Coordinates of C-alpha atoms in Angstrom, one line a residue:
X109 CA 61.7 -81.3 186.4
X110 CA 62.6 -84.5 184.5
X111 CA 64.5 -87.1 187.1
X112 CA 67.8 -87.9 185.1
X113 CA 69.0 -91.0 185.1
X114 CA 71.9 -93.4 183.4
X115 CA 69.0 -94.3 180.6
X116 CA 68.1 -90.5 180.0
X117 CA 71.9 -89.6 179.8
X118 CA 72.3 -92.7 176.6
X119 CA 69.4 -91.6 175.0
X120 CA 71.1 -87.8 175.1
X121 CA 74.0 -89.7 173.4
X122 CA 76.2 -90.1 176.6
X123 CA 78.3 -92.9 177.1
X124 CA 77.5 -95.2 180.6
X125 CA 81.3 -94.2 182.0
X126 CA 80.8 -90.9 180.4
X127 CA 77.5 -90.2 182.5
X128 CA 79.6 -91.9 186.0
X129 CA 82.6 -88.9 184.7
X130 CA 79.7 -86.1 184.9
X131 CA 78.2 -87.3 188.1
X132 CA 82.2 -87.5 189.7
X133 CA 83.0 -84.3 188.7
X134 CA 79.8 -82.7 190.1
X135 CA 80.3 -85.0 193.0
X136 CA 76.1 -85.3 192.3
X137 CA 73.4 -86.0 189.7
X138 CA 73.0 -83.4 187.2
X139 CA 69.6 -81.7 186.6
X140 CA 68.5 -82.1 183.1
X141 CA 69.6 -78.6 182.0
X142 CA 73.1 -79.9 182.9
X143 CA 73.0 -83.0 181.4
X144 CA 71.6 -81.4 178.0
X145 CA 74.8 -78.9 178.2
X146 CA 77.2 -82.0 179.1
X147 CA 75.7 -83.7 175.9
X148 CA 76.0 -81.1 173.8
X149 CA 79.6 -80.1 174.8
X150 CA 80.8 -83.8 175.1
X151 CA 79.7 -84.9 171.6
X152 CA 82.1 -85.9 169.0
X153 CA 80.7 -82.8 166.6
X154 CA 81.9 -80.5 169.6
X155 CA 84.6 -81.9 171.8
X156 CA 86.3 -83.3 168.6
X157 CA 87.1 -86.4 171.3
X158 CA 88.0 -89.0 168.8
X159 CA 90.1 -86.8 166.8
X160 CA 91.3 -84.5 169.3
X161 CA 94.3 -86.7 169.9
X162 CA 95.3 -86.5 165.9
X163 CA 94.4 -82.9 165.0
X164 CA 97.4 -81.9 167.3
X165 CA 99.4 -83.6 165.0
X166 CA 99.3 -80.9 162.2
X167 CA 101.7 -78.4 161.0
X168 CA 99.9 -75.4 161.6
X169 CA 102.5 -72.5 162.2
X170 CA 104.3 -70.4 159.4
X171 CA 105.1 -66.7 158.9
X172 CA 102.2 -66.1 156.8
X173 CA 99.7 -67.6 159.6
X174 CA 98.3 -65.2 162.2
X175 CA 95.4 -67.4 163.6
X176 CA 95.4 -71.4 163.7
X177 CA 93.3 -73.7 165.1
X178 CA 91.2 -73.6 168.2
X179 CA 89.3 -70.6 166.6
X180 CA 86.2 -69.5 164.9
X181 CA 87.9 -70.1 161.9
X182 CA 91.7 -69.4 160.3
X183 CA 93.2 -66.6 159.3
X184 CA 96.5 -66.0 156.7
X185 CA 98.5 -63.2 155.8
X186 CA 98.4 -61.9 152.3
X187 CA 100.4 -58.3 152.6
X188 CA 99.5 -54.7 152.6
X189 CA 97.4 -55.5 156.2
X190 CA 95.0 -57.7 154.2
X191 CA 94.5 -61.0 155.5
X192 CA 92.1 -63.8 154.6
X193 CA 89.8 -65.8 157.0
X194 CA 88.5 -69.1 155.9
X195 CA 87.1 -72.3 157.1
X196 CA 85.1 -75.2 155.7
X197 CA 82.7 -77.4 158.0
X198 CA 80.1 -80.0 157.3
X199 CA 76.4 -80.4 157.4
X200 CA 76.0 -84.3 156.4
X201 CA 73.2 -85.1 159.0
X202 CA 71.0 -81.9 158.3
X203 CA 71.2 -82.7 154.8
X204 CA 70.8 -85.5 154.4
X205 CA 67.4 -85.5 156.8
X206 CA 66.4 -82.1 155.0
X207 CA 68.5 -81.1 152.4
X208 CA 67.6 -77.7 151.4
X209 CA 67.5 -76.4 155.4
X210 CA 70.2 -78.8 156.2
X211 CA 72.0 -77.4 153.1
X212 CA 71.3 -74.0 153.8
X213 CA 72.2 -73.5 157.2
X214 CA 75.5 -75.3 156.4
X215 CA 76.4 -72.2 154.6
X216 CA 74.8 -69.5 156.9
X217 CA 77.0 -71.3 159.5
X218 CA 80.1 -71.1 158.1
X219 CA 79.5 -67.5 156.9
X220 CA 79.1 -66.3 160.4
X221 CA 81.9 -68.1 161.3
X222 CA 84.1 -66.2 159.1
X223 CA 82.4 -63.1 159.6
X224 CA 82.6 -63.3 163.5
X225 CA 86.0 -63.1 163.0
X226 CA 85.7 -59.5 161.5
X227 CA 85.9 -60.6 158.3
X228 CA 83.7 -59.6 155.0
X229 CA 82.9 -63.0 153.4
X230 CA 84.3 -62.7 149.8
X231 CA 83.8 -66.1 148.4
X232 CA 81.9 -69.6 148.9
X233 CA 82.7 -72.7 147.7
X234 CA 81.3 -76.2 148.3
X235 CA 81.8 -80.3 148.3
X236 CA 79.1 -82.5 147.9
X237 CA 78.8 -86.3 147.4
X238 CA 75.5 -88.4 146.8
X239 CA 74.9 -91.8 146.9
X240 CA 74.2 -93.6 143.1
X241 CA 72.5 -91.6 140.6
X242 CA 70.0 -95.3 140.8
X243 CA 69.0 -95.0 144.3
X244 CA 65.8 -93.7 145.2
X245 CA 66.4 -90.6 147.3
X246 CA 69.7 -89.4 145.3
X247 CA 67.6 -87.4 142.7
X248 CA 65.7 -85.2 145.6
X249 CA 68.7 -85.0 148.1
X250 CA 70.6 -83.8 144.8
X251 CA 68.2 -81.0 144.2
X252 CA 67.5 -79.9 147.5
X253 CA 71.1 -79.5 148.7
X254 CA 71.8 -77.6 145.4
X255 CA 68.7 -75.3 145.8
X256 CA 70.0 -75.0 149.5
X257 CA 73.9 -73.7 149.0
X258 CA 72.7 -71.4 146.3
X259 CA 69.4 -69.9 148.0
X260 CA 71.0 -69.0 151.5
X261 CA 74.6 -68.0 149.3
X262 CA 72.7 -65.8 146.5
X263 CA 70.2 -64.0 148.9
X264 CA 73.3 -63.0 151.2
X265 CA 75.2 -61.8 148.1
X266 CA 78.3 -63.9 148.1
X267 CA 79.7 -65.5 145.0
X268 CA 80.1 -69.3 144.5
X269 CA 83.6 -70.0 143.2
X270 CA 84.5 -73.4 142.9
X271 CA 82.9 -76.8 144.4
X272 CA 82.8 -80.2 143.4
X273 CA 80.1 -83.2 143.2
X274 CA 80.8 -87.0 143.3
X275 CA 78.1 -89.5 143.1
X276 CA 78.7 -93.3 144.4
X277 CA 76.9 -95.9 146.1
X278 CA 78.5 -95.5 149.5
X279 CA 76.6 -92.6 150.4
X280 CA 73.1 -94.0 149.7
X281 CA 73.0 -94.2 153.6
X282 CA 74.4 -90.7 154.2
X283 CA 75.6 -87.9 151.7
X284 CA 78.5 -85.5 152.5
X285 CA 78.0 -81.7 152.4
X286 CA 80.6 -79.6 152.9
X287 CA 80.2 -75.8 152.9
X288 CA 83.5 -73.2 152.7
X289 CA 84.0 -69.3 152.8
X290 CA 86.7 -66.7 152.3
X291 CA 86.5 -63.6 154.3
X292 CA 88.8 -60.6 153.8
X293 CA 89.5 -58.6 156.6
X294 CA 92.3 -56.0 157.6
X295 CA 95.1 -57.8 159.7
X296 CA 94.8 -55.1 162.9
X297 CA 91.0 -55.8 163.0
X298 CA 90.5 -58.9 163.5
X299 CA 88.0 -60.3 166.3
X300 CA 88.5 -63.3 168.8
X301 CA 86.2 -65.1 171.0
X302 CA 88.5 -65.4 174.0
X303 CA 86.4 -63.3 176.8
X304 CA 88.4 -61.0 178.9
X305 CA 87.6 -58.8 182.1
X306 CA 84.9 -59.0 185.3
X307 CA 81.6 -57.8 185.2
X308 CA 81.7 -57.5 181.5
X309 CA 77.9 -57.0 179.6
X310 CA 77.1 -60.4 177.9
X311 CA 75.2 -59.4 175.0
X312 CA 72.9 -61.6 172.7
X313 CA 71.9 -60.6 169.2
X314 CA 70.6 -61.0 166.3
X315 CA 67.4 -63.5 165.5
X316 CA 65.3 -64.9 168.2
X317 CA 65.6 -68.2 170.0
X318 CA 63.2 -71.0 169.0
X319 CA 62.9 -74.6 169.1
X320 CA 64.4 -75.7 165.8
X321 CA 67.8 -77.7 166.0
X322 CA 68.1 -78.4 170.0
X323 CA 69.8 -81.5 170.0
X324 CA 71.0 -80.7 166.4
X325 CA 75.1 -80.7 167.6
X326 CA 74.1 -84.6 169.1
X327 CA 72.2 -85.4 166.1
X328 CA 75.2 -84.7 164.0
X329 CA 77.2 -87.2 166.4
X330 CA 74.8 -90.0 165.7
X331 CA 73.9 -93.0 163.9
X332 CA 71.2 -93.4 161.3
X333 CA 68.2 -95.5 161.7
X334 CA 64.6 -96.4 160.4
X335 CA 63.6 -93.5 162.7
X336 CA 65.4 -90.9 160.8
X337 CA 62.0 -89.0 160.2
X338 CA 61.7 -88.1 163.9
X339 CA 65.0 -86.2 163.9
X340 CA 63.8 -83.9 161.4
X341 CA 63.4 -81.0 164.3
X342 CA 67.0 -81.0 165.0
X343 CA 67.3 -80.1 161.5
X344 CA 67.7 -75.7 161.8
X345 CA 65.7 -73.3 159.9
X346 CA 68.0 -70.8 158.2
X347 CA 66.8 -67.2 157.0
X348 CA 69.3 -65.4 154.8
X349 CA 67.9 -62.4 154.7
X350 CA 68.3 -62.3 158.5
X351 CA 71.9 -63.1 158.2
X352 CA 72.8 -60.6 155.5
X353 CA 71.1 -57.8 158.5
X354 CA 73.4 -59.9 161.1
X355 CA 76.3 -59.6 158.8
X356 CA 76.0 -55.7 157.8
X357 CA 75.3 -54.8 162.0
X358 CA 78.1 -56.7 163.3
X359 CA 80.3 -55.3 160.6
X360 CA 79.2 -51.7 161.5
X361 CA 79.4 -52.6 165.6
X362 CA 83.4 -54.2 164.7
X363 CA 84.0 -50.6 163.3
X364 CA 84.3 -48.8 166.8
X365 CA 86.1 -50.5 169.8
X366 CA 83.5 -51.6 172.3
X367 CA 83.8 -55.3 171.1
X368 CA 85.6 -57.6 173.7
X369 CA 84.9 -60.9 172.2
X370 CA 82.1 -62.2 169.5
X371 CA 81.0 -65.6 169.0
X372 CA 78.6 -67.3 166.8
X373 CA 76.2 -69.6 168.3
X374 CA 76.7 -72.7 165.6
X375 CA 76.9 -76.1 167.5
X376 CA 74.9 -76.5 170.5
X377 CA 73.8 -72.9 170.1
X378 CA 74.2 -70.5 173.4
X379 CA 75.9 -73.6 175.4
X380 CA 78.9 -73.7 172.9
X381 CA 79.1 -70.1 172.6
X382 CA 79.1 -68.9 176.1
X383 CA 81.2 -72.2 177.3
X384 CA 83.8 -71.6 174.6
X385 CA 84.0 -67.9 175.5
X386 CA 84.5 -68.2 179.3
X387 CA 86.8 -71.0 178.8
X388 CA 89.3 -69.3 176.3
X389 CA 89.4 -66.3 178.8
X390 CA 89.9 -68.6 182.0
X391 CA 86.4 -66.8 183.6
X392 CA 83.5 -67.6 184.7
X393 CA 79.9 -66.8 182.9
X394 CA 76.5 -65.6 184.2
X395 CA 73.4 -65.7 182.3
X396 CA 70.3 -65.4 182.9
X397 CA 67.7 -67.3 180.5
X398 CA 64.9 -65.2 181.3
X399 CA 66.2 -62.2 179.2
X400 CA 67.2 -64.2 175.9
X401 CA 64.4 -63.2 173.1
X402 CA 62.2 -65.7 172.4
X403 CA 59.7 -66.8 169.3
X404 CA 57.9 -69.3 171.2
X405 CA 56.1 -69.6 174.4
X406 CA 57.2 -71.5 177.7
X407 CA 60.4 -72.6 176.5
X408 CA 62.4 -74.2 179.2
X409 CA 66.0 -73.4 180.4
X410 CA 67.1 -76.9 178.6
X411 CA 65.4 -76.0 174.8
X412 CA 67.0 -72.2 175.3
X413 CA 70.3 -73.9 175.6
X414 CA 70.6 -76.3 173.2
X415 CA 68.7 -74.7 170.7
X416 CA 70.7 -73.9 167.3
X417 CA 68.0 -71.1 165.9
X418 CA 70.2 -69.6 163.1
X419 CA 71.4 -65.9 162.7
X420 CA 72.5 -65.7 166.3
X421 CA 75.9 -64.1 167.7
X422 CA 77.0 -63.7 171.4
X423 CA 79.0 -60.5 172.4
X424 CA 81.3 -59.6 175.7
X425 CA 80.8 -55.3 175.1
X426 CA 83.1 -53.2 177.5
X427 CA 80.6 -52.0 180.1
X428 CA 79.1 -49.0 179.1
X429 CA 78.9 -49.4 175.3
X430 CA 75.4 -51.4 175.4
X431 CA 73.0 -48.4 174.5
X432 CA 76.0 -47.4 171.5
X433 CA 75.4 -50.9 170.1
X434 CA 71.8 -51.2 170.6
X435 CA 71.3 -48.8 168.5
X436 CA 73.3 -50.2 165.4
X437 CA 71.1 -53.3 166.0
X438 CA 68.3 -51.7 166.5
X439 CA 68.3 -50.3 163.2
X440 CA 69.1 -52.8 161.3
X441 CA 65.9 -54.8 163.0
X442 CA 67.8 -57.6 165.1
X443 CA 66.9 -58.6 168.9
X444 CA 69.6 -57.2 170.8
X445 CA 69.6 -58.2 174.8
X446 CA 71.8 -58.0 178.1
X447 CA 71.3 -61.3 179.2
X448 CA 74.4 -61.8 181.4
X449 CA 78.4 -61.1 182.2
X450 CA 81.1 -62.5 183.2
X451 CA 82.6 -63.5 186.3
X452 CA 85.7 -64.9 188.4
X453 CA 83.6 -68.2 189.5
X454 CA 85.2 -69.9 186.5
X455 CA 81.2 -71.3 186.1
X456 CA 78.5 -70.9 183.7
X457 CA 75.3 -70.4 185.7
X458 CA 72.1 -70.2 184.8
X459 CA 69.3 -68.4 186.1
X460 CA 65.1 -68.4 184.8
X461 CA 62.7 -66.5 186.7
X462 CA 64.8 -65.7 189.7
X463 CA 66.0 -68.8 190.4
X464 CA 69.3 -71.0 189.6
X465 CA 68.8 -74.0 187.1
X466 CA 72.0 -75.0 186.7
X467 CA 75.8 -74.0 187.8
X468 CA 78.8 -76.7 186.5
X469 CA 82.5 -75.3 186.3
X470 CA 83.5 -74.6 182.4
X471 CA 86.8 -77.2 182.9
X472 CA 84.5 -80.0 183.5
X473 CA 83.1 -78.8 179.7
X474 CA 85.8 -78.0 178.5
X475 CA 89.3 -79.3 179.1
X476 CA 87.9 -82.0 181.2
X477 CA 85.7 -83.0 177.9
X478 CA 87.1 -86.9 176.9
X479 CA 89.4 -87.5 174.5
X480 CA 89.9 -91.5 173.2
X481 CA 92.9 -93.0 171.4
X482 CA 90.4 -95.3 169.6
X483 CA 92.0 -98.8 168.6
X484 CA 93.5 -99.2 165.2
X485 CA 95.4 -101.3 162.7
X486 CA 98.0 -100.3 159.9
X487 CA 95.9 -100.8 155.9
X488 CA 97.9 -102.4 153.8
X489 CA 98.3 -101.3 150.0
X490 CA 95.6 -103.1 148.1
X491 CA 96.6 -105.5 146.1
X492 CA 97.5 -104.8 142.3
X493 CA 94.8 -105.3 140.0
X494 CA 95.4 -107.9 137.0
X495 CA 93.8 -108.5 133.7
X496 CA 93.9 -111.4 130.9
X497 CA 97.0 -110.9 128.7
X498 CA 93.7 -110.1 125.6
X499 CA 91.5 -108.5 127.9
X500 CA 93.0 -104.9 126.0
X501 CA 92.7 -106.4 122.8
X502 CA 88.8 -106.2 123.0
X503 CA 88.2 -102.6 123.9
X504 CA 87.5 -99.8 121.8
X505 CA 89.0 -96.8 122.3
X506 CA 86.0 -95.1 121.4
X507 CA 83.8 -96.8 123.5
X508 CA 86.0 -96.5 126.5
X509 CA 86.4 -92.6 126.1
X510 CA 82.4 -92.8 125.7
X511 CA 81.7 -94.4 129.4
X512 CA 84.1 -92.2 130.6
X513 CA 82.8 -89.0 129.5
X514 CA 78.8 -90.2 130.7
X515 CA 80.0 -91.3 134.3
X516 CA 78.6 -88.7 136.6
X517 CA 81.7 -88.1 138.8
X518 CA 83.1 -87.1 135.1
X519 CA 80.8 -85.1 133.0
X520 CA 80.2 -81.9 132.8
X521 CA 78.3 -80.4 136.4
X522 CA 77.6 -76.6 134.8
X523 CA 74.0 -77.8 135.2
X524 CA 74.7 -77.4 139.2
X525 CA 77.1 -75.0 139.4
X526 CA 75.1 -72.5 137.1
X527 CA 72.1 -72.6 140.0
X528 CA 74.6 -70.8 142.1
X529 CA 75.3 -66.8 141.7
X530 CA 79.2 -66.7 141.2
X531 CA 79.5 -63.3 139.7
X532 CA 77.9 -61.4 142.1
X533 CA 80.0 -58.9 143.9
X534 CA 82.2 -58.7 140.6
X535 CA 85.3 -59.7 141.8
X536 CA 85.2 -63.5 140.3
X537 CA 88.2 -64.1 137.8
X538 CA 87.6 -67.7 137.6
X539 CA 84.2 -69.6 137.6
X540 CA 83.5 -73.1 138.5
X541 CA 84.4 -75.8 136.8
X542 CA 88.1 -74.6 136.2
X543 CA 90.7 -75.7 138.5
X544 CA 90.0 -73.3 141.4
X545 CA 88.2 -70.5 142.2
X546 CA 89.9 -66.9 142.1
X547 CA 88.5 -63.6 143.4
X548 CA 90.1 -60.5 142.8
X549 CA 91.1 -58.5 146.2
X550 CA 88.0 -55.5 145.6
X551 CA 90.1 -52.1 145.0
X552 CA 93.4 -54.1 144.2
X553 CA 95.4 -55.9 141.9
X554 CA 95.7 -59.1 144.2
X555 CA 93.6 -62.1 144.1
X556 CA 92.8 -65.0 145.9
X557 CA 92.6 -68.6 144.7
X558 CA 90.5 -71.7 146.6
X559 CA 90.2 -75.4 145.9
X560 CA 88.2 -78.1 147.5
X561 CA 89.2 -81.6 146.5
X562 CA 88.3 -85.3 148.2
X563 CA 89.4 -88.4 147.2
X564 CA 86.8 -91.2 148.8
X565 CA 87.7 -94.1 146.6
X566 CA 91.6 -94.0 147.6
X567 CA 91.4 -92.8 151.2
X568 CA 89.1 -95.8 151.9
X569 CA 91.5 -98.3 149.8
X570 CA 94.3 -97.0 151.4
X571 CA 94.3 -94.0 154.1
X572 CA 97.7 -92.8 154.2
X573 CA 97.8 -92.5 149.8
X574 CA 94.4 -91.4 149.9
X575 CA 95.1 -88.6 151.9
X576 CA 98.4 -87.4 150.3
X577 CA 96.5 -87.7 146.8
X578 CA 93.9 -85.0 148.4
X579 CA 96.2 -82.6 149.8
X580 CA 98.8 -82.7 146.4
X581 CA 95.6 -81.9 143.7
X582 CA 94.6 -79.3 145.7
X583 CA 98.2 -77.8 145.2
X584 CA 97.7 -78.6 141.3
X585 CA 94.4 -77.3 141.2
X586 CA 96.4 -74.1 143.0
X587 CA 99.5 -74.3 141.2
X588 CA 97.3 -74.7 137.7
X589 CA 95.8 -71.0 138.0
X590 CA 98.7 -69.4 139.0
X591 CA 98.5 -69.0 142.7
X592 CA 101.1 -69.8 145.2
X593 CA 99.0 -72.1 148.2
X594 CA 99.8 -70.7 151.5
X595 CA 97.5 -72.5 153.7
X596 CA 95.1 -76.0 154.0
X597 CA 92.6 -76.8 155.9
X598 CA 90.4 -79.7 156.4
X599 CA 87.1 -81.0 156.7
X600 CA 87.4 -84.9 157.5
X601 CA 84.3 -86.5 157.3
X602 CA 84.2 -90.1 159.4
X603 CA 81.7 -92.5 160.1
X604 CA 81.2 -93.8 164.0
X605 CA 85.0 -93.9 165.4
X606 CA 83.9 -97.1 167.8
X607 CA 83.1 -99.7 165.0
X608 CA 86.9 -100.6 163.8
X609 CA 85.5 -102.1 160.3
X610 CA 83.1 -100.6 158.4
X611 CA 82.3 -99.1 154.5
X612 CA 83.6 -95.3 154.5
X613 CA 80.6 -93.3 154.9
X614 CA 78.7 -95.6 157.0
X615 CA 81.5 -96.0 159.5
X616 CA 84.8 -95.8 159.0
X617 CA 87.6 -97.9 161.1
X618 CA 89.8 -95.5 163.6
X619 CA 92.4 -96.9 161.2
X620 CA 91.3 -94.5 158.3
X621 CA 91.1 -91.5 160.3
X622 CA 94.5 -91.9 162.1
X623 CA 96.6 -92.7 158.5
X624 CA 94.4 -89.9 156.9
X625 CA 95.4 -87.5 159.8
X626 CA 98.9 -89.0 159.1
X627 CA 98.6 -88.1 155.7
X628 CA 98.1 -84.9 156.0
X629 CA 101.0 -84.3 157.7
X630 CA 103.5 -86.4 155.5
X631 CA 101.5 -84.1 152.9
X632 CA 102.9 -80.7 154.5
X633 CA 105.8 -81.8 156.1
X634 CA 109.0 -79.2 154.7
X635 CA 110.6 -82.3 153.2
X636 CA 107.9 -82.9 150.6
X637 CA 107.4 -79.1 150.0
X638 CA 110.8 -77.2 150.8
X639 CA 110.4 -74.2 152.7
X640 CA 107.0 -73.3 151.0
X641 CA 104.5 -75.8 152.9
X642 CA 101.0 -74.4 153.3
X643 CA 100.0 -74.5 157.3
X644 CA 97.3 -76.3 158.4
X645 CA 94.7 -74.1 160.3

C-alpha cells in the first residue's frame, strides 16, 4: 500500500489546505484509494469549485423546462409529451494530447449522457477552435479531432447538424473541443440518477474496466507542460460500436419499470457515478470492487476507481429485476454485474477480496467539496481603435473583400463538415453551414433547431460584451431558420482560475469568467427578452 503523504496528495492535483480539509474530515490520513477518489471528486472538471459560486447565478426555470441543472444533462418541453434532452461538454485536454481518441470520446460522452437520461440521441453538433493554421501541430490536431467527431458520430448513427471551427493563435498551446447532442424522449419517461431505497441491486454494465483514462477527470483540471507526452494514458479509448450496443440495451431495459436510477460513468468513472448517485438520494453506497469486469489483470481498488474506460453505465434495479435485465444485456453482448447496493450509512465503501479498502461519507465528496470566490477585477471597455484621416483612401475594395473571404475563420468549412454523416437517420432539414441545424421530430411535423456559437476575440477584450454577443447570435442563428429558442446552455471553457492575468486559452483571469457568467445572465434576464427568455439548463 502506497504511504500517502502531503507531496503524493499535490502531485494527485490536491491543494496543501485542501489535503489538511481531507485529513480533518476523516479525522485521519486517507489510504490511497481515498485520496485518488478525493482527487477525482475535488477537481475543478468535477466539483465545478471555481465556478460553482457563478453557475448559481443563472436563470434556469421557465414553463417549458422540466429538468435544469445538477443533472446528466437538461431537458425542455416541446408538446404532445415530447421533450428534448441536450447538453454540450468539452474534451480540450484529450484532444489536444490525442485528438482523434480525445475527440472521439468527447462525443461518446456526451451521447451517453443524453441517453442515460432516456433519451434517443437525435442530433450532434460540435465547436472546435485551433491554434494558427502556421503552427506546427494545427494541421494534425485539425485532422484528427475531425476524423474523431465524425468516426465515433457516424459508426453510432447520429447525424451532424451544425458546428463551427475558428482558427487563432491563442490556442497553439491548447485547442477547444466541444461536443453537443439532442435527445428526444417522451416527457413521462424520463430517467434520473438520484438513487432511492435500501438494499437496492447496484448494477454495472456495459464494457469492461481497464486502465485507460484513470486520472483522466484530474488531467482535464491541469496545466500543460513539456511532459505533456506522459499524460497520454489518461487520454480514454472510445469504441462506438460498443456504445451503439450500450445505447440499443439501455433503451430496451428503460422500456419496463425496474430502473431506479442510471448513471453514466463519464468523469472520474465509477467514483463520480456511484458518489453522485448516493448523494442525490441522501444514502449510502456499497460496492464491492472484486465483482466489476475487468480487461486487465491485477488492477488495484485505486485504477478500478478512477478509471474512465468508455461505454460504461451504473444502474440502482429494484431488487428482483437483475436476472430480467441480464438478459437484455446479455444479448446484446455487454458485461452486466451485481457489484454492490445501497445503504443507510450515507458512505461509499469499498471492498476487494473480502476486505475493506476504503469507507469516506459522500458529504465530505460531495457537498463538503470546496468552492472558491476567486479574486477579480472589473475589464474595462477597450479603448477605441483609430486610423490616419487617408488610411481609407488607400484600400481597395477588392482587395479587402479578397483577405476576407481567404481568412480561415471565414471561408467556406464544407471541406470539414462534409467528413461528418449529417443525413443519416433522415430527419435533417438543415445541413451545416447554414445558420443552425434543424431535425425534423421522426413521425411528425415538428422540428428541432440547434446553434453553437463562441465569440473568443470579444469575451477576452471585454467579458461582459463578449458574452452577451454569444448568447444574442445564437438567438439570430435560431431566429434566422425559423425556430422560436426555448432554452441555452453553456460550455465555458477557462484557463487556470488562480492566475488573475493571463491570454484566454492559456489562463484566463477569474475576472473573465465572473463578467462572462454575468453576461449570460444580463443575456436572459426578461428585460432584454420579454416574457420569451430561453432558460439556462
Amino acid at each position: 500500500m502506497v504511504e500517502v503523504s502531503e507531496k503524493i496528495a499535490i502531485e494527485h492535483g490536491l491543494k496543501k489546505e485542501e489535503y489538511k480539509k481531507i485529513c480533518d474530515l476523516l479525522k485521519r490520513t486517507p489510504n490511497i484509494t481515498e485520496l485518488g477518489i478525493f482527487s477525482a471528486m475535488w477537481n475543478e472538471h468535477c466539483s465545478y469549485k471555481s465556478s460553482r459560486l457563478h453557475l448559481k447565478k443563472l436563470h434556469t426555470k421557465g414553463e417549458q423546462v422540466i429538468q435544469g441543472p445538477g443533472e446528466n444533462a437538461g431537458v425542455v418541453d416541446i408538446e404532445d409529451d415530447d421533450a428534448i434532452v441536450f447538453k454540450i461538454e468539452s474534451h480540450n485536454h484529450p484532444s489536444f494530447i490525442e485528438p482523434y481518441q480525445g475527440a472521439a470520446t468527447g462525443v461518446g460522452g456526451i451521447m451517453r449522457d443524453v441517453f442515460t437520461m432516456g433519451a434517443r440521441p437525435i442530433a450532434n453538433l460540435n465547436s472546435i477552435h485551433f491554434g494558427s493554421p502556421d503552427h506546427e501541430k494545427t494541421r494534425n490536431l485539425l485532422r484528427g479531432v475531425v476524423k474523431g467527431i465524425g468516426g465515433y458520430g457516424n459508426c453510432i448513427g447520429v447525424p451532424t447538424i451544425a458546428g463551427q471551427t475558428c482558427f487563432d493563435e491563442s490556442y497553439n498551446g491548447n485547442i477547444l473541443v466541444n461536443a453537443m447532442t439532442l435527445g428526444l424522449v417522451n416527457k413521462n419517461k424520463i430517467f434520473y440518477s438520484k438513487a432511492a431505497g435500501i438494499n437496492k441491486p447496484v448494477i454495472y454494465v456495459g464494457s469492461k474496466t481497464g486502465r485507460d483514462g484513470i486520472h483522466g477527470a484530474s488531467m482535464a483540471s491541469a496545466i500543460f507542460d513539456d511532459k505533456i507526452e506522459e499524460k497520454k494514458p489518461t487520454v480514454q479509448v472510445g469504441d462506438p460500436f460498443t456504445e451503439k450496443l450500450l445505447l440499443e440495451a439501455c433503451l430496451e431495459l428503460m422500456a419496463g419499470k425496474s430502473i431506479i436510477s442510471i448513471q453514466d460513468m463519464g468523469a472520474a468513472g465509477l467514483t463520480s457515478s456511484s458518489i453522485e448517485m448516493a448523494s442525490k438520494g441522501n444514502l449510502g453506497i456499497e460496492i464491492d470492487l472484486t465483482k466489476v469486469p475487468c480487461r486487465e489483470e491485477n488492477m488495484s481498488p485505486y485504477e478500478i476507481m478512477l478509471s474512465e474506460s468508455q461505454e460504461r453505465m451504473l444502474i440502482v434495479l429494484e431488487e428482483g429485476k437483475e436476472n430480467e435485465a441480464k438478459k437484455i444485456f446479455d444479448k446484446w453482448n455487454l458485461d452486466f454485474a451485481v457489484i454492490g447496493k445501497t445503504t443507510d450509512s450515507k458512505n461509499i465503501e469499498l471492498f476487494f477480496k473480502n476486505e475493506k479498502v476504503a469507507e469516506i461519507p459522500i458529504d465530505f465528496l460531495a457537498e463538503n467539496a470546496p468552492m472558491y470566490d476567486r479574486k477579480w477585477t472589473k475589464a474595462k471597455l477597450p479603448r477605441e481603435s483609430t486610423f490616419p484621416k487617408d488610411y481609407f483612401k488607400s484600400l481597395k475594395l477588392k482587395d479587402c473583400l479578397q483577405k476576407i473571404l481567404i481568412d480561415p475563420n471565414i471561408t467556406d468549412k464544407e471541406w470539414i463538415w462534409n467528413q461528418y454523416d449529417h443525413t443519416v437517420m433522415g430527419d435533417t432539414i438543415q445541413k451545416p453551414g447554414g445558420d443552425a441545424g434543424v431535425v425534423r421530430v421522426h413521425g411528425s411535423n415538428k422540428a428541432v433547431a440547434a446553434s453553437v456559437d463562441s465569440s473568443a476575440t470579444y469575451c477576452h477584450a471585454h467579458p461582459l460584451t463578449g458574452g452577451k454577443q454569444v448568447v444574442c447570435e445564437s438567438w439570430r442563428n435560431m431566429i434566422s431558420v425559423g425556430a422560436k429558442p426555448i432554452a441555452i446552455t453553456n460550455c465555458l471553457n477557462f484557463g487556470n482560475p488562480e492566475k488573475e492575468k493571463n491570454w484566454f486559452t492559456i489562463g484566463v483571469s477569474p475576472n473573465i469568467i465572473d463578467a462572462s457568467f454575468k453576461a449570460l445572465i444580463d443575456s436572459l434576464d426578461y428585460k432584454l427578452f420579454k416574457d420569451n427568455a430561453p432558460a439556462s439548463i
